[in-house]
Amino acid sequence: MPGPDPADGPPAPARHLSSAVTKAAMLLQNEVLRAVREFLGGEGFVELLPPVIGPVTDPGARGSKQLDVDYYGHRYKVMTSGILYKQASLLAFDKLFFIAPNVRAEPVETCSTRRHLAEFHQIDVEIAGGDRVAAMGVAERMLTHVVKHVLTTATEQLDALGRDHGALARLLEGPFDVLSHREAVTALHGLDYPQSPDAEIEWTGEEILSRQAARPFFVTDYPKGSRGFYDRESTEEPGRLRNFDLLAPEGYGEIVSGSEREADYATIVTRMRETGENPAKYRWYLDVVRQGIPRSAGFGMGLERLTRFLTGLDAVWQVNAYPKVPGRVAP
């Protein structure tokens, strides 16, 4: 199916929206959303509508910046992630999910990764009383369910986009592999990539590992300091976090990021200070935590990244009807 060169970035809105590629991608994404709601509803999750602005949001990482709005004379943040609100919502529901819009002013250089948008959506899941194994299990089962659904209901779109059905069917062949962060670093060093053992796997490193794999796989136990204050530190291995990423094969890289959550007030305040955050900014959240929230685990699955993987398209902007590519002004 012909279309613009993905490296050139999104075309004008009228051309993009009228493109046969965009239409096929949006129809497939519609089936993804249908399958996600079907799966999570069947497992007893309640869908909540997430906030779009708030007094504070996830501090973020990797150079992305938050955007501010004036809310009746107060500086509010546009949500970069619903994680803090997911934790608070566990006071009402034990199993919940958002399909949440997020805005992150990503560094301009991320436009070259082909998998970053400044405005995107996440399938955000949280489980009260859950641990990392439970969260990884939900992520794996959900992805498997979505792939089965798409292979059944979106064959016309897959064919129109030239997607190899067999590449998706291989995902259904059994449990996903699990690598520790240390093992991932060792693998990258063996491939002559200079990944730091004390940092997140870099975007290029993720792509390299992903290209070596025929099926999705998890990376676990990232070093403390590489992720947010809400990721729980391991008691068995201090300095390591009880978290995980799920990487899609074929070079598509990370599509899920999750963890066990820290729920202890004093520990969260300490972790905030360790990461350079001012606890006073998080007053509403810390008030909720002080009153008591359950231990939990959860994850966010990038909807556009998932759709890009399923369609086999070259750039994530191709699976968004109104793409906001970092560094480019767009409608």
mmCIF file of C-alpha atoms in Angstrom:
data_model
loop_
_atom_site.group_PDB
_atom_site.id
_atom_site.type_symbol
_atom_site.label_atom_id
_atom_site.label_comp_id
_atom_site.label_asym_id
_atom_site.label_seq_id
_atom_site.Cartn_x
_atom_site.Cartn_y
_atom_site.Cartn_z
ATOM 1 C CA MET A 1 0.000 0.000 0.000
ATOM 2 C CA PRO A 2 1.779 3.201 -1.116
ATOM 3 C CA GLY A 3 2.169 6.111 1.256
ATOM 4 C CA PRO A 4 4.541 8.863 2.357
ATOM 5 C CA ASP A 5 8.082 8.081 3.393
ATOM 6 C CA PRO A 6 7.899 7.568 7.195
ATOM 7 C CA ALA A 7 11.258 9.303 7.591
ATOM 8 C CA ASP A 8 9.730 12.506 6.239
ATOM 9 C CA GLY A 9 7.230 12.673 9.111
ATOM 10 C CA PRO A 10 3.467 13.110 8.913
ATOM 11 C CA PRO A 11 2.005 14.774 5.809
ATOM 12 C CA ALA A 12 -0.630 17.515 5.956
ATOM 13 C CA PRO A 13 -3.724 16.467 7.960
ATOM 14 C CA ALA A 14 -6.028 16.097 4.972
ATOM 15 C CA ARG A 15 -3.573 13.848 3.159
ATOM 16 C CA HIS A 16 -2.826 11.795 6.272
ATOM 17 C CA LEU A 17 -6.481 11.289 7.223
ATOM 18 C CA SER A 18 -7.476 10.336 3.687
ATOM 19 C CA SER A 19 -4.595 7.878 3.308
ATOM 20 C CA ALA A 20 -5.499 4.213 2.842
ATOM 21 C CA VAL A 21 -2.639 3.350 5.237
ATOM 22 C CA THR A 22 -4.082 5.562 7.966
ATOM 23 C CA LYS A 23 -7.568 4.139 7.457
ATOM 24 C CA ALA A 24 -6.338 0.547 7.670
ATOM 25 C CA ALA A 25 -4.264 1.316 10.766
ATOM 26 C CA MET A 26 -7.185 3.048 12.507
ATOM 27 C CA LEU A 27 -9.568 0.176 11.728
ATOM 28 C CA LEU A 28 -7.050 -2.279 13.162
ATOM 29 C CA GLN A 29 -6.538 -0.080 16.226
ATOM 30 C CA ASN A 30 -10.298 -0.069 16.734
ATOM 31 C CA GLU A 31 -10.160 -3.859 16.960
ATOM 32 C CA VAL A 32 -7.253 -3.601 19.416
ATOM 33 C CA LEU A 33 -9.343 -1.393 21.706
ATOM 34 C CA ARG A 34 -12.287 -3.753 21.410
ATOM 35 C CA ALA A 35 -10.078 -6.721 22.339
ATOM 36 C CA VAL A 36 -8.419 -4.911 25.267
ATOM 37 C CA ARG A 37 -11.756 -3.994 26.823
ATOM 38 C CA GLU A 38 -13.084 -7.492 26.222
ATOM 39 C CA PHE A 39 -10.053 -9.089 27.875
ATOM 40 C CA LEU A 40 -9.765 -6.786 30.888
ATOM 41 C CA GLY A 41 -13.514 -6.784 31.494
ATOM 42 C CA GLY A 42 -13.446 -10.573 31.418
ATOM 43 C CA GLU A 43 -10.730 -10.588 34.078
ATOM 44 C CA GLY A 44 -12.746 -8.360 36.400
ATOM 45 C CA PHE A 45 -11.112 -4.993 35.709
ATOM 46 C CA VAL A 46 -13.143 -1.785 35.897
ATOM 47 C CA GLU A 47 -12.486 0.958 33.345
ATOM 48 C CA LEU A 48 -12.186 4.459 34.784
ATOM 49 C CA LEU A 49 -11.868 7.719 32.870
ATOM 50 C CA PRO A 50 -8.483 9.278 33.660
ATOM 51 C CA PRO A 51 -7.820 12.943 34.442
ATOM 52 C CA VAL A 52 -6.238 15.066 31.743
ATOM 53 C CA ILE A 53 -4.737 17.745 34.047
ATOM 54 C CA GLY A 54 -3.746 17.788 37.709
ATOM 55 C CA PRO A 55 -1.550 19.583 40.238
ATOM 56 C CA VAL A 56 1.218 17.052 39.625
ATOM 57 C CA THR A 57 1.978 14.148 37.318
ATOM 58 C CA ASP A 58 4.568 11.420 36.844
ATOM 59 C CA PRO A 59 7.967 13.151 36.891
ATOM 60 C CA GLY A 60 9.014 11.258 33.782
ATOM 61 C CA ALA A 61 12.501 10.471 32.561
ATOM 62 C CA ARG A 62 14.869 10.380 29.588
ATOM 63 C CA GLY A 63 14.681 14.113 29.011
ATOM 64 C CA SER A 64 10.934 14.453 28.447
ATOM 65 C CA LYS A 65 9.346 17.610 29.863
ATOM 66 C CA GLN A 66 5.925 18.370 31.313
ATOM 67 C CA LEU A 67 3.517 20.936 29.925
ATOM 68 C CA ASP A 68 1.719 23.425 32.178
ATOM 69 C CA VAL A 69 -1.750 24.962 32.008
ATOM 70 C CA ASP A 70 -3.258 27.800 34.021
ATOM 71 C CA TYR A 71 -6.073 26.315 36.102
ATOM 72 C CA TYR A 72 -7.860 29.214 37.806
ATOM 73 C CA GLY A 73 -4.581 30.823 38.762
ATOM 74 C CA HIS A 74 -2.851 27.555 39.692
ATOM 75 C CA ARG A 75 -0.149 25.893 37.631
ATOM 76 C CA TYR A 76 -1.442 22.432 36.700
ATOM 77 C CA LYS A 77 0.232 19.727 34.670
ATOM 78 C CA VAL A 78 -1.003 17.935 31.593
ATOM 79 C CA MET A 79 -0.799 14.233 32.412
ATOM 80 C CA THR A 80 2.357 12.440 31.306
ATOM 81 C CA SER A 81 1.116 9.245 32.973
ATOM 82 C CA GLY A 82 -1.824 8.183 35.113
ATOM 83 C CA ILE A 83 0.277 6.202 37.609
ATOM 84 C CA LEU A 84 -0.418 8.387 40.677
ATOM 85 C CA TYR A 85 -4.150 8.410 39.956
ATOM 86 C CA LYS A 86 -4.166 4.656 39.392
ATOM 87 C CA GLN A 87 -2.711 4.105 42.847
ATOM 88 C CA ALA A 88 -5.244 6.471 44.440
ATOM 89 C CA SER A 89 -8.121 4.786 42.578
ATOM 90 C CA LEU A 90 -7.331 1.490 44.291
ATOM 91 C CA LEU A 91 -9.192 2.923 47.282
ATOM 92 C CA ALA A 92 -12.354 2.265 45.239
ATOM 93 C CA PHE A 93 -11.515 -0.712 42.996
ATOM 94 C CA ASP A 94 -9.094 -3.622 43.333
ATOM 95 C CA LYS A 95 -8.572 -4.045 39.581
ATOM 96 C CA LEU A 96 -8.813 -1.083 37.244
ATOM 97 C CA PHE A 97 -7.643 0.303 33.949
ATOM 98 C CA PHE A 98 -7.514 3.546 31.986
ATOM 99 C CA ILE A 99 -7.137 4.105 28.281
ATOM 100 C CA ALA A 100 -5.362 7.351 28.926
ATOM 101 C CA PRO A 101 -4.130 10.229 26.776
ATOM 102 C CA ASN A 102 -0.652 11.375 27.743
ATOM 103 C CA VAL A 103 1.415 14.381 26.691
ATOM 104 C CA ARG A 104 5.199 14.465 27.005
ATOM 105 C CA ALA A 105 7.415 17.082 25.409
ATOM 106 C CA GLU A 106 9.959 14.503 24.290
ATOM 107 C CA PRO A 107 13.448 15.645 23.249
ATOM 108 C CA VAL A 108 13.539 16.621 19.592
ATOM 109 C CA GLU A 109 16.060 13.883 18.828
ATOM 110 C CA THR A 110 13.458 11.215 19.657
ATOM 111 C CA CYS A 111 11.730 11.954 16.344
ATOM 112 C CA SER A 112 14.406 9.724 14.785
ATOM 113 C CA THR A 113 13.515 6.674 16.912
ATOM 114 C CA ARG A 114 10.280 6.123 14.920
ATOM 115 C CA ARG A 115 8.496 5.159 18.173
ATOM 116 C CA HIS A 116 8.011 8.423 20.070
ATOM 117 C CA LEU A 117 5.097 10.833 19.970
ATOM 118 C CA ALA A 118 4.560 13.926 22.086
ATOM 119 C CA GLU A 119 0.881 12.973 22.462
ATOM 120 C CA PHE A 120 -0.052 9.315 22.775
ATOM 121 C CA HIS A 121 -2.302 6.855 24.613
ATOM 122 C CA GLN A 122 -1.600 4.167 27.180
ATOM 123 C CA ILE A 123 -3.559 1.152 28.320
ATOM 124 C CA ASP A 124 -2.927 1.645 32.050
ATOM 125 C CA VAL A 125 -3.599 -1.340 34.337
ATOM 126 C CA GLU A 126 -3.333 -1.623 38.144
ATOM 127 C CA ILE A 127 -3.943 -4.550 40.519
ATOM 128 C CA ALA A 128 -4.378 -4.071 44.281
ATOM 129 C CA GLY A 129 -2.386 -6.683 46.176
ATOM 130 C CA GLY A 130 -0.700 -7.740 42.960
ATOM 131 C CA ASP A 131 2.978 -8.456 42.481
ATOM 132 C CA ARG A 132 5.247 -8.334 39.462
ATOM 133 C CA VAL A 133 4.387 -11.879 38.403
ATOM 134 C CA ALA A 134 0.681 -11.027 38.383
ATOM 135 C CA ALA A 135 1.200 -7.831 36.373
ATOM 136 C CA MET A 136 3.461 -9.547 33.841
ATOM 137 C CA GLY A 137 0.886 -12.311 33.506
ATOM 138 C CA VAL A 138 -1.897 -9.846 32.714
ATOM 139 C CA ALA A 139 0.291 -8.038 30.175
ATOM 140 C CA GLU A 140 1.223 -11.303 28.450
ATOM 141 C CA ARG A 141 -2.322 -12.661 28.380
ATOM 142 C CA MET A 142 -3.699 -9.354 27.153
ATOM 143 C CA LEU A 143 -1.206 -9.110 24.306
ATOM 144 C CA THR A 144 -1.915 -12.724 23.346
ATOM 145 C CA HIS A 145 -5.667 -12.059 23.377
ATOM 146 C CA VAL A 146 -5.256 -8.942 21.226
ATOM 147 C CA VAL A 147 -3.140 -10.791 18.667
ATOM 148 C CA LYS A 148 -5.659 -13.646 18.429
ATOM 149 C CA HIS A 149 -8.458 -11.124 17.975
ATOM 150 C CA VAL A 150 -6.633 -9.138 15.288
ATOM 151 C CA LEU A 151 -5.661 -12.264 13.357
ATOM 152 C CA THR A 152 -9.359 -13.178 13.266
ATOM 153 C CA THR A 153 -11.087 -9.822 12.768
ATOM 154 C CA ALA A 154 -8.554 -7.595 10.971
ATOM 155 C CA THR A 155 -7.171 -9.854 8.254
ATOM 156 C CA GLU A 156 -8.243 -7.416 5.553
ATOM 157 C CA GLN A 157 -6.286 -4.588 7.189
ATOM 158 C CA LEU A 158 -3.241 -6.789 7.845
ATOM 159 C CA ASP A 159 -3.191 -7.856 4.201
ATOM 160 C CA ALA A 160 -3.661 -4.303 2.952
ATOM 161 C CA LEU A 161 -0.689 -3.177 5.044
ATOM 162 C CA GLY A 162 1.432 -6.140 3.945
ATOM 163 C CA ARG A 163 1.828 -7.483 7.483
ATOM 164 C CA ASP A 164 3.169 -11.028 7.815
ATOM 165 C CA HIS A 165 0.496 -13.022 9.671
ATOM 166 C CA GLY A 166 3.085 -15.621 10.624
ATOM 167 C CA ALA A 167 5.157 -13.077 12.536
ATOM 168 C CA LEU A 168 2.136 -12.365 14.732
ATOM 169 C CA ALA A 169 1.129 -16.015 15.017
ATOM 170 C CA ARG A 170 4.569 -16.853 16.474
ATOM 171 C CA LEU A 171 3.629 -14.739 19.472
ATOM 172 C CA LEU A 172 1.045 -17.396 20.370
ATOM 173 C CA GLU A 173 3.544 -20.264 20.547
ATOM 174 C CA GLY A 174 4.145 -20.225 24.304
ATOM 175 C CA PRO A 175 5.250 -18.197 27.332
ATOM 176 C CA PHE A 176 7.409 -15.132 26.786
ATOM 177 C CA ASP A 177 11.065 -15.300 27.771
ATOM 178 C CA VAL A 178 12.397 -13.248 30.687
ATOM 179 C CA LEU A 179 15.819 -11.560 30.864
ATOM 180 C CA SER A 180 17.158 -9.675 33.839
ATOM 181 C CA HIS A 181 18.578 -6.206 33.221
ATOM 182 C CA ARG A 182 22.041 -7.649 33.883
ATOM 183 C CA GLU A 183 21.492 -10.349 31.260
ATOM 184 C CA ALA A 184 20.266 -7.772 28.761
ATOM 185 C CA VAL A 185 23.346 -5.614 29.366
ATOM 186 C CA THR A 186 25.618 -8.647 28.932
ATOM 187 C CA ALA A 187 23.850 -9.537 25.670
ATOM 188 C CA LEU A 188 24.331 -5.994 24.367
ATOM 189 C CA HIS A 189 28.004 -5.987 25.295
ATOM 190 C CA GLY A 190 28.304 -9.242 23.348
ATOM 191 C CA LEU A 191 26.832 -7.387 20.372
ATOM 192 C CA ASP A 192 29.383 -4.565 20.809
ATOM 193 C CA TYR A 193 26.843 -2.078 22.139
ATOM 194 C CA PRO A 194 28.181 -0.026 25.111
ATOM 195 C CA GLN A 195 25.119 -0.184 27.393
ATOM 196 C CA SER A 196 25.686 1.164 30.926
ATOM 197 C CA PRO A 197 24.891 -1.432 33.615
ATOM 198 C CA ASP A 198 23.568 1.358 35.867
ATOM 199 C CA ALA A 199 20.984 2.865 33.508
ATOM 200 C CA GLU A 200 17.853 2.007 31.568
ATOM 201 C CA ILE A 201 18.391 0.087 28.362
ATOM 202 C CA GLU A 202 18.886 2.827 25.787
ATOM 203 C CA TRP A 203 16.496 3.131 22.860
ATOM 204 C CA THR A 204 19.107 1.873 20.405
ATOM 205 C CA GLY A 205 19.938 -0.992 22.745
ATOM 206 C CA GLU A 206 16.266 -1.947 22.991
ATOM 207 C CA GLU A 207 16.002 -2.005 19.211
ATOM 208 C CA ILE A 208 19.133 -4.167 18.913
ATOM 209 C CA LEU A 209 17.834 -6.699 21.460
ATOM 210 C CA SER A 210 14.422 -6.619 19.845
ATOM 211 C CA ARG A 211 15.849 -7.404 16.414
ATOM 212 C CA GLN A 212 17.497 -10.540 17.839
ATOM 213 C CA ALA A 213 14.117 -11.899 18.985
ATOM 214 C CA ALA A 214 11.332 -13.629 17.088
ATOM 215 C CA ARG A 215 8.865 -13.296 19.984
ATOM 216 C CA PRO A 216 8.163 -10.746 22.743
ATOM 217 C CA PHE A 217 10.277 -10.940 25.901
ATOM 218 C CA PHE A 218 10.455 -9.294 29.311
ATOM 219 C CA VAL A 219 13.390 -7.409 30.834
ATOM 220 C CA THR A 220 13.238 -7.186 34.642
ATOM 221 C CA ASP A 221 15.111 -5.777 37.644
ATOM 222 C CA TYR A 222 16.246 -2.384 36.437
ATOM 223 C CA PRO A 223 18.740 -0.593 38.697
ATOM 224 C CA LYS A 224 17.438 1.804 41.318
ATOM 225 C CA GLY A 225 17.620 5.375 40.054
ATOM 226 C CA SER A 226 16.702 4.439 36.505
ATOM 227 C CA ARG A 227 12.943 4.645 37.142
ATOM 228 C CA GLY A 228 10.392 6.611 39.174
ATOM 229 C CA PHE A 229 10.029 6.842 42.947
ATOM 230 C CA TYR A 230 6.926 4.630 42.838
ATOM 231 C CA ASP A 231 8.753 1.494 41.602
ATOM 232 C CA ARG A 232 9.299 -0.750 44.626
ATOM 233 C CA GLU A 233 12.876 -1.666 45.516
ATOM 234 C CA SER A 234 13.641 -5.336 46.012
ATOM 235 C CA THR A 235 14.159 -6.405 49.624
ATOM 236 C CA GLU A 236 16.108 -9.469 48.462
ATOM 237 C CA GLU A 237 18.404 -7.465 46.185
ATOM 238 C CA PRO A 238 18.693 -3.839 47.342
ATOM 239 C CA GLY A 239 19.516 -1.497 44.492
ATOM 240 C CA ARG A 240 17.270 -3.408 42.089
ATOM 241 C CA LEU A 241 13.660 -2.533 41.339
ATOM 242 C CA ARG A 242 10.749 -4.956 41.126
ATOM 243 C CA ASN A 243 9.850 -3.757 37.669
ATOM 244 C CA PHE A 244 9.751 -4.919 34.065
ATOM 245 C CA ASP A 245 9.503 -3.931 30.421
ATOM 246 C CA LEU A 246 7.999 -5.997 27.625
ATOM 247 C CA LEU A 247 9.786 -5.701 24.289
ATOM 248 C CA ALA A 248 8.182 -6.622 20.987
ATOM 249 C CA PRO A 249 10.334 -8.502 18.456
ATOM 250 C CA GLU A 250 11.495 -7.422 14.985
ATOM 251 C CA GLY A 251 13.087 -4.210 16.263
ATOM 252 C CA TYR A 252 9.874 -2.624 17.559
ATOM 253 C CA GLY A 253 11.244 -2.359 21.103
ATOM 254 C CA GLU A 254 9.449 -1.624 24.370
ATOM 255 C CA ILE A 255 5.658 -1.625 24.329
ATOM 256 C CA VAL A 256 4.982 -2.163 28.062
ATOM 257 C CA SER A 257 6.564 -0.780 31.218
ATOM 258 C CA GLY A 258 5.433 -1.790 34.702
ATOM 259 C CA SER A 259 6.372 -2.579 38.273
ATOM 260 C CA GLU A 260 5.355 -3.395 41.778
ATOM 261 C CA ARG A 261 4.470 -0.090 43.440
ATOM 262 C CA GLU A 262 5.808 1.387 46.626
ATOM 263 C CA ALA A 263 2.964 2.110 49.058
ATOM 264 C CA ASP A 264 4.788 3.105 52.251
ATOM 265 C CA TYR A 265 4.606 6.846 52.948
ATOM 266 C CA ALA A 266 8.072 7.295 54.472
ATOM 267 C CA THR A 267 9.738 5.223 51.768
ATOM 268 C CA ILE A 268 8.012 7.174 48.985
ATOM 269 C CA VAL A 269 9.108 10.513 50.492
ATOM 270 C CA THR A 270 12.677 9.219 50.787
ATOM 271 C CA ARG A 271 12.633 7.962 47.193
ATOM 272 C CA MET A 272 11.260 11.302 45.990
ATOM 273 C CA ARG A 273 14.150 13.128 47.612
ATOM 274 C CA GLU A 274 16.666 10.621 46.241
ATOM 275 C CA THR A 275 15.410 11.314 42.723
ATOM 276 C CA GLY A 276 15.482 15.086 43.174
ATOM 277 C CA GLU A 277 11.726 15.535 43.538
ATOM 278 C CA ASN A 278 10.200 17.977 46.038
ATOM 279 C CA PRO A 279 7.615 16.065 48.148
ATOM 280 C CA ALA A 280 5.681 19.300 48.733
ATOM 281 C CA LYS A 281 4.601 19.251 45.060
ATOM 282 C CA TYR A 282 2.893 15.906 45.608
ATOM 283 C CA ARG A 283 0.814 16.924 48.622
ATOM 284 C CA TRP A 284 -2.521 15.497 47.447
ATOM 285 C CA TYR A 285 -0.892 12.202 46.491
ATOM 286 C CA LEU A 286 1.078 11.927 49.728
ATOM 287 C CA ASP A 287 -2.067 12.728 51.739
ATOM 288 C CA VAL A 288 -3.725 9.731 50.082
ATOM 289 C CA VAL A 289 -0.693 7.521 50.700
ATOM 290 C CA ARG A 290 -0.478 8.596 54.353
ATOM 291 C CA GLN A 291 -4.066 7.500 54.894
ATOM 292 C CA GLY A 292 -3.173 4.133 53.412
ATOM 293 C CA ILE A 293 -3.230 2.671 49.928
ATOM 294 C CA PRO A 294 -2.824 -1.022 49.077
ATOM 295 C CA ARG A 295 0.370 -2.479 47.741
ATOM 296 C CA SER A 296 -0.104 -2.997 44.041
ATOM 297 C CA ALA A 297 1.465 -3.764 40.708
ATOM 298 C CA GLY A 298 0.615 -2.543 37.246
ATOM 299 C CA PHE A 299 1.811 -1.395 33.865
ATOM 300 C CA GLY A 300 1.232 0.875 30.928
ATOM 301 C CA MET A 301 1.024 -0.529 27.401
ATOM 302 C CA GLY A 302 1.533 2.040 24.664
ATOM 303 C CA LEU A 303 -1.472 1.844 22.341
ATOM 304 C CA GLU A 304 0.280 3.393 19.348
ATOM 305 C CA ARG A 305 3.411 1.296 19.863
ATOM 306 C CA LEU A 306 1.276 -1.841 20.093
ATOM 307 C CA THR A 307 -0.628 -0.862 16.940
ATOM 308 C CA ARG A 308 2.589 -0.124 15.075
ATOM 309 C CA PHE A 309 3.921 -3.588 15.967
ATOM 310 C CA LEU A 310 0.701 -5.291 14.874
ATOM 311 C CA THR A 311 0.533 -3.373 11.574
ATOM 312 C CA GLY A 312 4.234 -3.685 10.823
ATOM 313 C CA LEU A 313 4.437 -0.005 9.879
ATOM 314 C CA ASP A 314 7.724 1.877 9.980
ATOM 315 C CA ALA A 315 6.863 4.773 12.310
ATOM 316 C CA VAL A 316 4.509 5.267 15.219
ATOM 317 C CA TRP A 317 3.027 8.450 13.745
ATOM 318 C CA GLN A 318 1.472 6.295 11.025
ATOM 319 C CA VAL A 319 -0.914 4.718 13.566
ATOM 320 C CA ASN A 320 -2.183 7.986 15.068
ATOM 321 C CA ALA A 321 -4.894 10.006 13.342
ATOM 322 C CA TYR A 322 -3.518 13.346 14.596
ATOM 323 C CA PRO A 323 0.196 12.680 15.194
ATOM 324 C CA LYS A 324 2.337 15.019 17.274
ATOM 325 C CA VAL A 325 5.953 14.201 16.428
ATOM 326 C CA PRO A 326 8.533 15.616 18.876
ATOM 327 C CA GLY A 327 9.867 18.944 17.708
ATOM 328 C CA ARG A 328 7.243 19.494 15.008
ATOM 329 C CA VAL A 329 4.293 21.842 15.355
ATOM 330 C CA ALA A 330 1.131 20.000 14.358
ATOM 331 C CA PRO A 331 -2.644 20.545 14.449
#
